Amino acid sequence: MGSGETEGALIRLRAWLANRPADADKRLPPERELARMLGVSRGTLRKALAVLEAEGTIWRHVGRGTFVGDRPVEPLLDLSDVIRRTSPAHVMEARFLLEPELARLAALNGTAADLDELRLCLRQSRLAPDWRSYEYWDNRLHRGIAQATGNTVLLALLDGLDTIRRAIAWGRLRRGPQRPPPDHHSFAEHEAVVAAIAERDPQAAATAMRRHLASVRARLFAALGLEPVPGSESGSAIDAGTKRVLEDVVPTLPGVRA
Amino acid sequence: MGSGETEGALIRLRAWLANRPADADKRLPPERELARMLGVSRGTLRKALAVLEAEGTIWRHVGRGTFVGDRPVEPLLDLSDVIRRTSPAHVMEARFLLEPELARLAALNGTAADLDELRLCLRQSRLAPDWRSYEYWDNRLHRGIAQATGNTVLLALLDGLDTIRRAIAWGRLRRGPQRPPPDHHSFAEHEAVVAAIAERDPQAAATAMRRHLASVRARLFAALGLEPVPGSESGSAIDAGTKRVLEDVVPTLPGVRA
DNA sequence: GGACGAACCAATCCGAAAATGGTCCAAATA
DNA sequence: TATTTGGACCATTTTCGGATTGGTTCGTCC
């Protein structure tokens, strides 16, 4: 196979690549120029470049150039498309899935600085002069919990969920001159979550978060005119698979911080 | 307040907006032109536009123009930044959080077409001629499970996790002429997950997925030279908070499809 | 058969010019 | 006095043409 000049070009190319300063530009000269520099034809150089690309040393893109290192990541997420075919119920389901576990991991991994941030959010949300301001601090609180897990991936996931949530038409949006009433259900629920995190009680934190989300969901569905979620307040009826739940959930979510 | 010409401009503007065809462009004429069309000065028109913007009818942006409808959502996620400060352990933690619940919801909501897709992935992954091809079908399988939940938000979340996972440097990447051995651990584990989904057994599906992820994590950490996760195989030691887990997990993840 | 050179293609980048919303100000107007 | 008007700037964005660059296909020559 690769006999003759192609192999020579590959060797010369590797040597040229090795002899360049470490702080050199990630971008290589254009093929035409590089071919002239190495004393090879462009076609031959391209074969050598193809080898380097196959082994992951470089990556190329039409119109951009040839670069050394890993190919950059492109988002690939078409948010506006997701938003069009999603519903508030979907968002609530995702929140139920994510946020209790975030609270749980926050109780395990949260730092003192994280807790300061959470307490700040609690205080400010009580002082909020209008709904818009309240929602800012509410949002910042939930994000702070994700931050307290110490896991940037989880934080990114919650951020993604947030952008979707914020973009959905929530029917009535309660903006106005009024302010949240002092006995707004979220206040006590938020404080319960933060208290459990502060006491390093993971189960209690997750439980408190579930209670909070159940409350939010009930209000949301009521506002949308839907029927309440079946079994959301019963809490009875321990089925046969319960023991498996214990064996699964407890050991496999250790919450190690890497 | 808005006395005199401003009010008149607002009325004329509303009328002009109402009288345009439904399929008209979302983009309004430039302010200078629109002002001339309505016979108002630009400053007055801008006050009227400010009212419409405050009530959410239109949105504006410098250099772009004025548009009717909701303001488009911007990603706000800087993926390349997240990737730089994250670790394989973080990604595994996120997978443990997400994917078992996805399997659970897939068992509840998956359609026959979804199951066909999953079985196709199983078959193709066994036939894969090299690791690269195997990882394609493996990836498509996990994505298919998220698809089977019927929740586009969860699918978007898994996609986001995937882009992060794919971008991280996984140390050894097992690309090469070899192919996955026929007794590769993932085969049986994947089939267990899909079987549980097909039998509509949510708990079993979640359990099988946890087992699979635990296996993946063990191999990953071994390859990276880390110590195994404490308690990942013990599964004993039922602590005091277990009953609460039951009361929490079971009723609050109903998996309703909206 | 393989290497070379040339030409062409489609995607991308680049820079200047135009377009657009945001802002300020003095004159005109009621 | 209070409001409107027209004009001039500003910062951001779009637009558009030309240059750049990797991808591809020829004919030609060893």
CSV table of N, CA and C in Angstrom, one decimal, chain A residues 6-140:
chain,number,residue,atom,x,y,z
A,6,THR,N,3.9,9.0,-1.0
A,6,THR,CA,3.0,9.3,0.1
A,6,THR,C,3.6,9.1,1.4
A,7,GLU,N,4.3,8.0,1.5
A,7,GLU,CA,5.0,7.7,2.8
A,7,GLU,C,6.0,8.7,3.2
A,8,GLY,N,6.8,9.1,2.2
A,8,GLY,CA,7.8,10.2,2.4
A,8,GLY,C,7.1,11.5,2.9
A,9,ALA,N,6.0,11.8,2.2
A,9,ALA,CA,5.3,13.0,2.6
A,9,ALA,C,4.8,12.9,4.1
A,10,LEU,N,4.3,11.7,4.4
A,10,LEU,CA,3.8,11.5,5.8
A,10,LEU,C,4.9,11.7,6.8
A,11,ILE,N,6.1,11.2,6.5
A,11,ILE,CA,7.3,11.3,7.4
A,11,ILE,C,7.7,12.8,7.5
A,12,ARG,N,7.8,13.5,6.3
A,12,ARG,CA,8.2,14.9,6.4
A,12,ARG,C,7.2,15.7,7.1
A,13,LEU,N,5.9,15.4,6.9
A,13,LEU,CA,4.8,16.1,7.6
A,13,LEU,C,4.9,16.0,9.1
A,14,ARG,N,5.1,14.7,9.6
A,14,ARG,CA,5.2,14.5,11.0
A,14,ARG,C,6.4,15.2,11.6
A,15,ALA,N,7.5,15.2,10.8
A,15,ALA,CA,8.7,15.9,11.3
A,15,ALA,C,8.4,17.4,11.4
A,16,TRP,N,7.8,18.0,10.4
A,16,TRP,CA,7.5,19.4,10.4
A,16,TRP,C,6.6,19.7,11.6
A,17,LEU,N,5.6,18.8,11.9
A,17,LEU,CA,4.7,19.0,13.0
A,17,LEU,C,5.4,19.0,14.3
A,18,ALA,N,6.4,18.1,14.4
A,18,ALA,CA,7.1,18.0,15.7
A,18,ALA,C,8.0,19.1,16.0
A,19,ASN,N,8.6,19.7,14.9
A,19,ASN,CA,9.6,20.8,15.1
A,19,ASN,C,9.0,22.2,15.3
A,20,ARG,N,7.8,22.3,15.5
A,20,ARG,CA,7.2,23.6,15.7
A,20,ARG,C,7.1,24.0,17.2
A,21,PRO,N,7.2,25.2,17.5
A,21,PRO,CA,7.1,25.6,18.9
A,21,PRO,C,5.8,25.2,19.6
A,22,ALA,N,5.8,24.9,20.9
A,22,ALA,CA,4.6,24.5,21.6
A,22,ALA,C,3.5,25.5,21.5
A,23,ASP,N,3.9,26.8,21.5
A,23,ASP,CA,2.9,27.8,21.6
A,23,ASP,C,2.5,28.3,20.2
A,24,ALA,N,2.8,27.5,19.2
A,24,ALA,CA,2.4,27.8,17.8
A,24,ALA,C,0.9,27.8,17.6
A,25,ASP,N,0.5,28.4,16.5
A,25,ASP,CA,-0.9,28.4,16.3
A,25,ASP,C,-1.5,27.0,16.0
A,26,LYS,N,-2.7,26.8,16.5
A,26,LYS,CA,-3.3,25.5,16.3
A,26,LYS,C,-3.6,25.3,14.8
A,27,ARG,N,-3.6,26.4,14.1
A,27,ARG,CA,-4.0,26.3,12.7
A,27,ARG,C,-2.8,26.1,11.8
A,28,LEU,N,-2.8,25.2,10.9
A,28,LEU,CA,-1.7,24.9,10.0
A,28,LEU,C,-1.8,25.8,8.8
A,29,PRO,N,-0.8,26.0,8.1
A,29,PRO,CA,-0.8,26.8,6.8
A,29,PRO,C,-1.8,26.0,5.9
A,30,PRO,N,-2.3,26.8,4.9
A,30,PRO,CA,-3.2,26.1,3.9
A,30,PRO,C,-2.5,25.0,3.2
A,31,GLU,N,-3.3,24.1,2.7
A,31,GLU,CA,-2.7,22.9,2.0
A,31,GLU,C,-1.7,23.3,0.9
A,32,ARG,N,-2.2,24.3,0.1
A,32,ARG,CA,-1.3,24.7,-1.1
A,32,ARG,C,0.0,25.1,-0.6
A,33,GLU,N,0.0,26.0,0.4
A,33,GLU,CA,1.3,26.5,0.9
A,33,GLU,C,2.1,25.5,1.6
A,34,LEU,N,1.5,24.6,2.4
A,34,LEU,CA,2.2,23.6,3.2
A,34,LEU,C,2.8,22.6,2.2
A,35,ALA,N,2.1,22.3,1.1
A,35,ALA,CA,2.7,21.4,0.1
A,35,ALA,C,4.0,22.0,-0.5
A,36,ARG,N,3.9,23.3,-0.8
A,36,ARG,CA,5.1,23.9,-1.3
A,36,ARG,C,6.3,23.9,-0.3
A,37,MET,N,5.9,24.1,0.9
A,37,MET,CA,7.0,24.1,2.0
A,37,MET,C,7.6,22.8,2.1
A,38,LEU,N,6.8,21.7,2.0
A,38,LEU,CA,7.4,20.4,2.2
A,38,LEU,C,7.9,19.8,0.9
A,39,GLY,N,7.7,20.5,-0.2
A,39,GLY,CA,8.2,20.0,-1.4
A,39,GLY,C,7.5,18.8,-2.0
A,40,VAL,N,6.2,18.8,-1.7
A,40,VAL,CA,5.3,17.7,-2.2
A,40,VAL,C,4.2,18.3,-3.0
A,41,SER,N,3.5,17.5,-3.8
A,41,SER,CA,2.3,18.0,-4.5
A,41,SER,C,1.2,18.0,-3.5
A,42,ARG,N,0.2,18.7,-3.9
A,42,ARG,CA,-1.0,18.9,-2.9
A,42,ARG,C,-1.7,17.6,-2.7
A,43,GLY,N,-1.9,16.8,-3.8
A,43,GLY,CA,-2.6,15.5,-3.7
A,43,GLY,C,-1.8,14.6,-2.7
A,44,THR,N,-0.6,14.5,-2.8
A,44,THR,CA,0.2,13.7,-1.9
A,44,THR,C,0.1,14.1,-0.5
A,45,LEU,N,0.2,15.5,-0.3
A,45,LEU,CA,0.1,16.0,1.1
A,45,LEU,C,-1.3,15.6,1.6
A,46,ARG,N,-2.3,15.7,0.8
A,46,ARG,CA,-3.7,15.5,1.3
A,46,ARG,C,-3.8,14.0,1.8
A,47,LYS,N,-3.1,13.1,1.1
A,47,LYS,CA,-3.2,11.7,1.6
A,47,LYS,C,-2.5,11.6,3.0
A,48,ALA,N,-1.4,12.3,3.2
A,48,ALA,CA,-0.7,12.3,4.5
A,48,ALA,C,-1.6,12.9,5.5
A,49,LEU,N,-2.3,14.0,5.2
A,49,LEU,CA,-3.1,14.7,6.1
A,49,LEU,C,-4.3,13.8,6.5
A,50,ALA,N,-4.8,13.0,5.5
A,50,ALA,CA,-5.9,12.1,5.8
A,50,ALA,C,-5.5,11.1,6.9
A,51,VAL,N,-4.3,10.6,6.8
A,51,VAL,CA,-3.8,9.7,7.9
A,51,VAL,C,-3.9,10.3,9.2
A,52,LEU,N,-3.3,11.5,9.3
A,52,LEU,CA,-3.3,12.2,10.6
A,52,LEU,C,-4.7,12.5,11.1
A,53,GLU,N,-5.6,12.8,10.2
A,53,GLU,CA,-6.9,13.0,10.6
A,53,GLU,C,-7.6,11.8,11.1
A,54,ALA,N,-7.3,10.6,10.5
A,54,ALA,CA,-7.9,9.4,10.9
A,54,ALA,C,-7.5,9.0,12.3
A,55,GLU,N,-6.2,9.3,12.6
A,55,GLU,CA,-5.7,8.9,13.9
A,55,GLU,C,-6.0,10.0,14.9
A,56,GLY,N,-6.7,11.0,14.6
A,56,GLY,CA,-7.2,12.0,15.5
A,56,GLY,C,-6.2,13.1,15.9
A,57,THR,N,-5.1,13.2,15.1
A,57,THR,CA,-4.1,14.2,15.4
A,57,THR,C,-4.5,15.6,15.0
A,58,ILE,N,-5.2,15.6,13.9
A,58,ILE,CA,-5.7,16.9,13.3
A,58,ILE,C,-7.1,16.8,12.9
A,59,TRP,N,-7.7,17.9,12.6
A,59,TRP,CA,-9.1,17.9,12.1
A,59,TRP,C,-9.1,19.1,11.1
A,60,ARG,N,-10.0,18.9,10.0
A,60,ARG,CA,-10.1,19.8,8.9
A,60,ARG,C,-11.5,20.2,8.7
A,61,HIS,N,-11.7,21.4,8.1
A,61,HIS,CA,-13.0,21.8,7.8
A,61,HIS,C,-12.9,22.8,6.6
A,62,VAL,N,-13.8,22.6,5.6
A,62,VAL,CA,-13.8,23.4,4.4
A,62,VAL,C,-14.0,24.8,4.8
A,63,GLY,N,-13.2,25.7,4.1
A,63,GLY,CA,-13.3,27.1,4.4
A,63,GLY,C,-12.7,27.6,5.6
A,64,ARG,N,-12.4,26.7,6.6
A,64,ARG,CA,-11.8,27.1,7.8
A,64,ARG,C,-10.3,26.9,7.8
A,65,GLY,N,-9.9,25.6,7.5
A,65,GLY,CA,-8.5,25.3,7.6
A,65,GLY,C,-8.2,24.0,8.2
A,66,THR,N,-7.0,23.7,8.5
A,66,THR,CA,-6.6,22.5,9.2
A,66,THR,C,-6.0,22.8,10.6
A,67,PHE,N,-6.4,22.1,11.6
A,67,PHE,CA,-6.0,22.4,12.9
A,67,PHE,C,-5.5,21.2,13.6
A,68,VAL,N,-4.6,21.4,14.6
A,68,VAL,CA,-4.1,20.3,15.4
A,68,VAL,C,-4.9,20.2,16.7
A,69,GLY,N,-5.2,19.0,17.2
A,69,GLY,CA,-5.9,18.9,18.5
A,69,GLY,C,-7.3,18.3,18.2
A,70,ASP,N,-8.1,18.4,19.2
A,70,ASP,CA,-9.5,17.8,19.1
A,70,ASP,C,-10.4,18.7,18.4
A,71,ARG,N,-11.3,18.1,17.7
A,71,ARG,CA,-12.3,18.8,17.0
A,71,ARG,C,-13.2,19.5,18.0
A,72,PRO,N,-13.5,20.8,17.8
A,72,PRO,CA,-14.4,21.5,18.8
A,72,PRO,C,-15.8,21.0,18.8
A,73,VAL,N,-16.5,21.1,19.9
A,73,VAL,CA,-17.8,20.6,20.0
A,73,VAL,C,-18.8,21.6,19.6
A,74,GLU,N,-19.8,21.1,18.8
A,74,GLU,CA,-20.9,22.0,18.4
A,74,GLU,C,-22.1,21.6,19.2
A,75,PRO,N,-22.9,22.6,19.5
A,75,PRO,CA,-24.1,22.4,20.4
A,75,PRO,C,-25.0,21.3,19.9
A,76,LEU,N,-25.5,21.4,18.7
A,76,LEU,CA,-26.3,20.3,18.1
A,76,LEU,C,-27.7,20.4,18.7
A,77,LEU,N,-28.0,21.3,19.7
A,77,LEU,CA,-29.3,21.4,20.3
A,77,LEU,C,-30.1,22.5,19.6
A,78,ASP,N,-31.2,22.1,19.0
A,78,ASP,CA,-32.1,23.2,18.5
A,78,ASP,C,-33.1,23.5,19.5
A,79,LEU,N,-32.8,24.4,20.4
A,79,LEU,CA,-33.8,24.7,21.5
A,79,LEU,C,-35.1,25.1,21.0
A,80,SER,N,-35.2,26.0,20.0
A,80,SER,CA,-36.4,26.5,19.6
A,80,SER,C,-37.3,25.4,19.1
A,81,ASP,N,-36.7,24.3,18.5
A,81,ASP,CA,-37.5,23.2,18.1
A,81,ASP,C,-38.0,22.4,19.2
A,82,VAL,N,-37.2,22.2,20.2
A,82,VAL,CA,-37.6,21.5,21.4
A,82,VAL,C,-38.8,22.2,22.1
A,83,ILE,N,-38.7,23.5,22.1
A,83,ILE,CA,-39.7,24.2,22.8
A,83,ILE,C,-41.1,24.1,22.1
A,84,ARG,N,-41.0,24.1,20.8
A,84,ARG,CA,-42.3,24.0,20.1
A,84,ARG,C,-43.1,22.8,20.4
A,85,ARG,N,-42.4,21.7,20.7
A,85,ARG,CA,-43.2,20.4,20.9
A,85,ARG,C,-43.1,19.9,22.3
A,86,THR,N,-43.1,20.8,23.2
A,86,THR,CA,-43.1,20.4,24.6
A,86,THR,C,-44.2,21.1,25.4
A,87,SER,N,-44.4,20.6,26.6
A,87,SER,CA,-45.6,21.1,27.4
A,87,SER,C,-45.1,21.3,28.8
A,88,PRO,N,-45.8,22.2,29.5
A,88,PRO,CA,-45.5,22.4,30.9
A,88,PRO,C,-45.4,21.1,31.7
A,89,ALA,N,-46.3,20.1,31.4
A,89,ALA,CA,-46.2,18.8,32.1
A,89,ALA,C,-44.8,18.2,31.9
A,90,HIS,N,-44.3,18.2,30.7
A,90,HIS,CA,-43.0,17.6,30.4
A,90,HIS,C,-41.9,18.3,31.3
A,91,VAL,N,-42.0,19.6,31.3
A,91,VAL,CA,-41.0,20.3,32.1
A,91,VAL,C,-41.1,19.9,33.6
A,92,MET,N,-42.3,19.8,34.1
A,92,MET,CA,-42.5,19.5,35.5
A,92,MET,C,-41.9,18.1,35.7
A,93,GLU,N,-42.2,17.2,34.8
A,93,GLU,CA,-41.6,15.8,35.0
A,93,GLU,C,-40.1,15.8,35.0
A,94,ALA,N,-39.5,16.6,34.2
A,94,ALA,CA,-38.1,16.7,34.2
A,94,ALA,C,-37.6,17.3,35.5
A,95,ARG,N,-38.3,18.3,36.0
A,95,ARG,CA,-37.8,19.0,37.3
A,95,ARG,C,-37.9,17.9,38.4
A,96,PHE,N,-39.0,17.1,38.4
A,96,PHE,CA,-39.2,16.1,39.4
A,96,PHE,C,-38.0,15.1,39.3
A,97,LEU,N,-37.6,14.9,38.2
A,97,LEU,CA,-36.5,13.9,38.0
A,97,LEU,C,-35.2,14.5,38.5
A,98,LEU,N,-34.9,15.7,38.1
A,98,LEU,CA,-33.6,16.3,38.4
A,98,LEU,C,-33.5,16.8,39.8
A,99,GLU,N,-34.3,17.8,40.2
A,99,GLU,CA,-34.1,18.6,41.3
A,99,GLU,C,-34.0,18.0,42.7
A,100,PRO,N,-34.8,16.9,42.9
A,100,PRO,CA,-34.7,16.3,44.2
A,100,PRO,C,-33.3,15.7,44.4
A,101,GLU,N,-32.8,15.1,43.3
A,101,GLU,CA,-31.4,14.5,43.4
A,101,GLU,C,-30.4,15.6,43.5
A,102,LEU,N,-30.6,16.7,42.9
A,102,LEU,CA,-29.7,17.8,43.1
A,102,LEU,C,-29.6,18.2,44.5
A,103,ALA,N,-30.8,18.4,45.2
A,103,ALA,CA,-30.8,18.7,46.6
A,103,ALA,C,-30.1,17.7,47.4
A,104,ARG,N,-30.3,16.4,47.0
A,104,ARG,CA,-29.6,15.3,47.8
A,104,ARG,C,-28.1,15.5,47.7
A,105,LEU,N,-27.6,15.7,46.5
A,105,LEU,CA,-26.1,15.8,46.3
A,105,LEU,C,-25.6,17.1,46.9
A,106,ALA,N,-26.4,18.1,46.9
A,106,ALA,CA,-26.0,19.4,47.5
A,106,ALA,C,-25.8,19.2,49.0
A,107,ALA,N,-26.7,18.4,49.6
A,107,ALA,CA,-26.5,18.1,51.1
A,107,ALA,C,-25.2,17.4,51.3
A,108,LEU,N,-24.8,16.5,50.3
A,108,LEU,CA,-23.5,15.8,50.5
A,108,LEU,C,-22.3,16.6,50.2
A,109,ASN,N,-22.4,17.5,49.2
A,109,ASN,CA,-21.2,18.1,48.7
A,109,ASN,C,-21.1,19.6,48.9
A,110,GLY,N,-22.2,20.3,49.3
A,110,GLY,CA,-22.2,21.7,49.4
A,110,GLY,C,-21.2,22.3,50.3
A,111,THR,N,-20.6,23.4,49.9
A,111,THR,CA,-19.6,24.0,50.7
A,111,THR,C,-20.3,25.1,51.6
A,112,ALA,N,-19.5,25.7,52.5
A,112,ALA,CA,-20.1,26.8,53.3
A,112,ALA,C,-20.5,28.0,52.4
A,113,ALA,N,-19.6,28.3,51.4
A,113,ALA,CA,-19.9,29.4,50.5
A,113,ALA,C,-21.2,29.1,49.8
A,114,ASP,N,-21.4,27.9,49.4
A,114,ASP,CA,-22.7,27.5,48.7
A,114,ASP,C,-23.9,27.8,49.6
A,115,LEU,N,-23.7,27.4,50.9
A,115,LEU,CA,-24.9,27.6,51.8
A,115,LEU,C,-25.1,29.1,52.0
A,116,ASP,N,-24.1,29.9,52.0
A,116,ASP,CA,-24.3,31.4,52.2
A,116,ASP,C,-25.1,31.9,51.0
A,117,GLU,N,-24.8,31.4,49.8
A,117,GLU,CA,-25.5,31.9,48.6
A,117,GLU,C,-27.0,31.5,48.7
A,118,LEU,N,-27.2,30.2,49.2
A,118,LEU,CA,-28.6,29.8,49.3
A,118,LEU,C,-29.4,30.6,50.3
A,119,ARG,N,-28.7,30.9,51.4
A,119,ARG,CA,-29.4,31.7,52.5
A,119,ARG,C,-29.7,33.1,51.9
A,120,LEU,N,-28.8,33.6,51.2
A,120,LEU,CA,-29.0,35.0,50.6
A,120,LEU,C,-30.2,35.0,49.7
A,121,CYS,N,-30.3,33.9,48.9
A,121,CYS,CA,-31.5,33.8,48.0
A,121,CYS,C,-32.8,33.8,48.8
A,122,LEU,N,-32.8,33.0,49.9
A,122,LEU,CA,-34.0,32.9,50.7
A,122,LEU,C,-34.4,34.3,51.2
A,123,ARG,N,-33.4,35.0,51.8
A,123,ARG,CA,-33.7,36.3,52.4
A,123,ARG,C,-34.2,37.3,51.3
A,124,GLN,N,-33.5,37.3,50.2
A,124,GLN,CA,-33.9,38.3,49.1
A,124,GLN,C,-35.3,37.9,48.5
A,125,SER,N,-35.6,36.7,48.4
A,125,SER,CA,-36.9,36.3,47.8
A,125,SER,C,-38.0,36.8,48.7
A,126,ARG,N,-37.8,36.7,50.0
A,126,ARG,CA,-38.8,37.2,51.0
A,126,ARG,C,-39.0,38.7,50.8
A,127,LEU,N,-37.9,39.4,50.5
A,127,LEU,CA,-38.0,40.9,50.4
A,127,LEU,C,-38.4,41.4,49.1
A,128,ALA,N,-38.6,40.5,48.1
A,128,ALA,CA,-38.8,40.9,46.7
A,128,ALA,C,-40.1,41.8,46.7
A,129,PRO,N,-39.9,43.0,46.0
A,129,PRO,CA,-41.0,43.9,45.9
A,129,PRO,C,-42.1,43.6,44.9
A,130,ASP,N,-41.7,42.7,43.9
A,130,ASP,CA,-42.7,42.3,42.9
A,130,ASP,C,-42.4,40.9,42.5
A,131,TRP,N,-43.3,40.3,41.7
A,131,TRP,CA,-43.2,39.0,41.2
A,131,TRP,C,-42.0,38.8,40.4
A,132,ARG,N,-41.7,39.7,39.5
A,132,ARG,CA,-40.5,39.6,38.7
A,132,ARG,C,-39.3,39.4,39.5
A,133,SER,N,-39.1,40.3,40.5
A,133,SER,CA,-37.9,40.2,41.3
A,133,SER,C,-37.9,38.8,42.1
A,134,TYR,N,-39.1,38.4,42.6
A,134,TYR,CA,-39.2,37.2,43.3
A,134,TYR,C,-38.7,36.0,42.4
A,135,GLU,N,-39.2,36.0,41.2
A,135,GLU,CA,-38.8,34.9,40.3
A,135,GLU,C,-37.3,34.9,40.1
A,136,TYR,N,-36.7,36.0,40.0
A,136,TYR,CA,-35.2,36.1,39.9
A,136,TYR,C,-34.5,35.3,41.0
A,137,TRP,N,-34.9,35.6,42.3
A,137,TRP,CA,-34.3,35.0,43.4
A,137,TRP,C,-34.7,33.5,43.6
A,138,ASP,N,-35.9,33.2,43.2
A,138,ASP,CA,-36.3,31.8,43.2
A,138,ASP,C,-35.5,31.0,42.2
A,139,ASN,N,-35.3,31.6,41.1
A,139,ASN,CA,-34.5,30.9,40.1
A,139,ASN,C,-33.0,30.8,40.5
A,140,ARG,N,-32.5,31.8,41.1
A,140,ARG,CA,-31.1,31.8,41.6
A,140,ARG,C,-31.0,30.8,42.7
